[in-house]
mmCIF file of C-alpha atoms in Angstrom:
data_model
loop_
_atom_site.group_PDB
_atom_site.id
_atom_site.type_symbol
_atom_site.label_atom_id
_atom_site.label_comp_id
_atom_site.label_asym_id
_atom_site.label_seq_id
_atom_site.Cartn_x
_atom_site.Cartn_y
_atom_site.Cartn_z
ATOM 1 C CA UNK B 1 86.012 72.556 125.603
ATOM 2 C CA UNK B 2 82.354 71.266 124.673
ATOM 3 C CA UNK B 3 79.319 72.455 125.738
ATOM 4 C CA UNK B 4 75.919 70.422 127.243
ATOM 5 C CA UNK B 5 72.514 71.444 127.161
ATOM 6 C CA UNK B 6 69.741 70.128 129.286
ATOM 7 C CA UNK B 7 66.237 71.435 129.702
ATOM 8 C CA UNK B 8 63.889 70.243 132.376
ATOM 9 C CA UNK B 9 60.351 71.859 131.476
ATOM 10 C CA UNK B 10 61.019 75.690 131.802
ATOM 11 C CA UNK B 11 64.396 75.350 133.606
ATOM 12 C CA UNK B 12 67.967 74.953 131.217
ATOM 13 C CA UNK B 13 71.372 74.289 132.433
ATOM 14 C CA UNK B 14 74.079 74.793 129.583
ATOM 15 C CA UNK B 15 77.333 72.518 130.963
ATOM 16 C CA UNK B 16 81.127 73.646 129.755
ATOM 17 C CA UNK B 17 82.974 70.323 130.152
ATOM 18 C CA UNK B 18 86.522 70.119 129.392
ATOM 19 C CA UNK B 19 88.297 66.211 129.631
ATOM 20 C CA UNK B 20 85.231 64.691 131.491
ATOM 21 C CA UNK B 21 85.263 68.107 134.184
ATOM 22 C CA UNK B 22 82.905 70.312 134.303
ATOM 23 C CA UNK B 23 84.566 73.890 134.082
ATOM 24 C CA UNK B 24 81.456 75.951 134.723
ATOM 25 C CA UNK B 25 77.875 76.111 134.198
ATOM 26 C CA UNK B 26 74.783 78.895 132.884
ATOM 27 C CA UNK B 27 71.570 78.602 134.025
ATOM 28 C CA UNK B 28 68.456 79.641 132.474
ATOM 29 C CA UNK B 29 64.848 79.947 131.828
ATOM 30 C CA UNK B 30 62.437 79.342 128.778
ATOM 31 C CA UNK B 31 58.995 81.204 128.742
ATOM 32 C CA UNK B 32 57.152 81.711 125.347
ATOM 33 C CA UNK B 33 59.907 82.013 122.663
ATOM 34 C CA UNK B 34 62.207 83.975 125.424
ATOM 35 C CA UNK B 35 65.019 82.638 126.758
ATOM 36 C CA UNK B 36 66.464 84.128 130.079
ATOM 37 C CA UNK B 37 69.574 84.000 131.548
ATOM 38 C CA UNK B 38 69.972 84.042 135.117
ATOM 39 C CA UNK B 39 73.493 83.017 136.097
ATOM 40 C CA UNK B 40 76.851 82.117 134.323
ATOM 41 C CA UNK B 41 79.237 80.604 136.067
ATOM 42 C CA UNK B 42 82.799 79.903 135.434
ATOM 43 C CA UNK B 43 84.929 78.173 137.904
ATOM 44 C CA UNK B 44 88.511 79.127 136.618
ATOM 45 C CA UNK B 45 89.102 82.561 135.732
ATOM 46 C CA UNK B 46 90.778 83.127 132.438
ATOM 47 C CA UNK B 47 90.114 80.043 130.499
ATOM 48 C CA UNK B 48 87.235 81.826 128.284
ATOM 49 C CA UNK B 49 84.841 79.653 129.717
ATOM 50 C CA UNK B 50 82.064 82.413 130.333
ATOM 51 C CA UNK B 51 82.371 83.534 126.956
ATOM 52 C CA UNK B 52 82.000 79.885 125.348
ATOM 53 C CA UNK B 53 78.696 79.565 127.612
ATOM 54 C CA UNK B 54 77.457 82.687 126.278
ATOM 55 C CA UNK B 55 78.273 82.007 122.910
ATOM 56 C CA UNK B 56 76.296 78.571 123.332
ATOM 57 C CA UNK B 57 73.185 80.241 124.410
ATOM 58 C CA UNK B 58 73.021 82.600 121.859
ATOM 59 C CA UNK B 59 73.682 79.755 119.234
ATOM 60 C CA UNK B 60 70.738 77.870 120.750
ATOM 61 C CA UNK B 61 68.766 80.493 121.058
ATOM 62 C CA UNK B 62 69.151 81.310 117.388
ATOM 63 C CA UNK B 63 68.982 77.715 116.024
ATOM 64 C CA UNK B 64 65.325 77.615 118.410
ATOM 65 C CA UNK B 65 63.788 81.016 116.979
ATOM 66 C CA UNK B 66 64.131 82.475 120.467
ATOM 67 C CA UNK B 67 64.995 85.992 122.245
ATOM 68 C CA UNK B 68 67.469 86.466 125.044
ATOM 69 C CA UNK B 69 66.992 88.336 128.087
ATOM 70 C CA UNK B 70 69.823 88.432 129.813
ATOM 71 C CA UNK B 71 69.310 89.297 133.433
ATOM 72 C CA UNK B 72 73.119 88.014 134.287
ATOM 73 C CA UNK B 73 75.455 90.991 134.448
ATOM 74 C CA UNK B 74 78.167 89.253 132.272
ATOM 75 C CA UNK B 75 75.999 87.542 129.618
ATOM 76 C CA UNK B 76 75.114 91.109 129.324
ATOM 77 C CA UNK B 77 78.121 92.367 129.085
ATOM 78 C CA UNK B 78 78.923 90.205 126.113
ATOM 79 C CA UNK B 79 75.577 90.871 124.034
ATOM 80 C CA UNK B 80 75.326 94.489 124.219
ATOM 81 C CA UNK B 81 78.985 94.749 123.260
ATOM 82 C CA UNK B 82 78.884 94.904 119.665
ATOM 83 C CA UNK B 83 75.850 94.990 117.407
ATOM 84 C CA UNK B 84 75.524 91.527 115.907
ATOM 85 C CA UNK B 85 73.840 89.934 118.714
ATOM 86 C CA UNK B 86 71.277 93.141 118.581
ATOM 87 C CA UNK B 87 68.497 91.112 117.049
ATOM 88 C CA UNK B 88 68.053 88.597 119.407
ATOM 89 C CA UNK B 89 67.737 90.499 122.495
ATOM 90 C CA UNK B 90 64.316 91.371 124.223
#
């Protein structure tokens, strides 16, 4: 499964596609060097794609000198989990 960024002004969609199908989506916002995330989506349960979108975010987030808020109850979940995403967060 690959993963799609695009970024309209302060508005982000990251895109899990997997053989030309979309399999899910997170959404999120940019203000100052802080990225939010609002929603994450996955469409089938099970496949890991929640996790891969998560993982995506943080990678671009990290690769962009940013912090992550995450407002979404399951990116969340994952970053306050263990302690190596710890330095990121807001």
């Amino acid at each position: 499964m690959e993963t799609k960024i695009n970024i309209a002004n302060s508005q982000g969609v990251i895109s899990a596609i997997e053989n030309g199908k979309e399999e899910g989506k997170l959404e999120f916002n940019l203000k100052e060097n802080v990225l939010t995330i609002q929603h994450t989506y996955a469409y089938e349960k099970g496949k890991g794609t929640g996790k891969l979108l998560v993982l995506a975010t943080i990678d671009y987030a990290k690769a962009n000198g940013l912090k992550i808020d995450p407002v979404c109850p399951y990116a969340k979940l994952i970053m306050t989990r263990t302690d190596q995403y710890q330095d990121i967060l807001v």
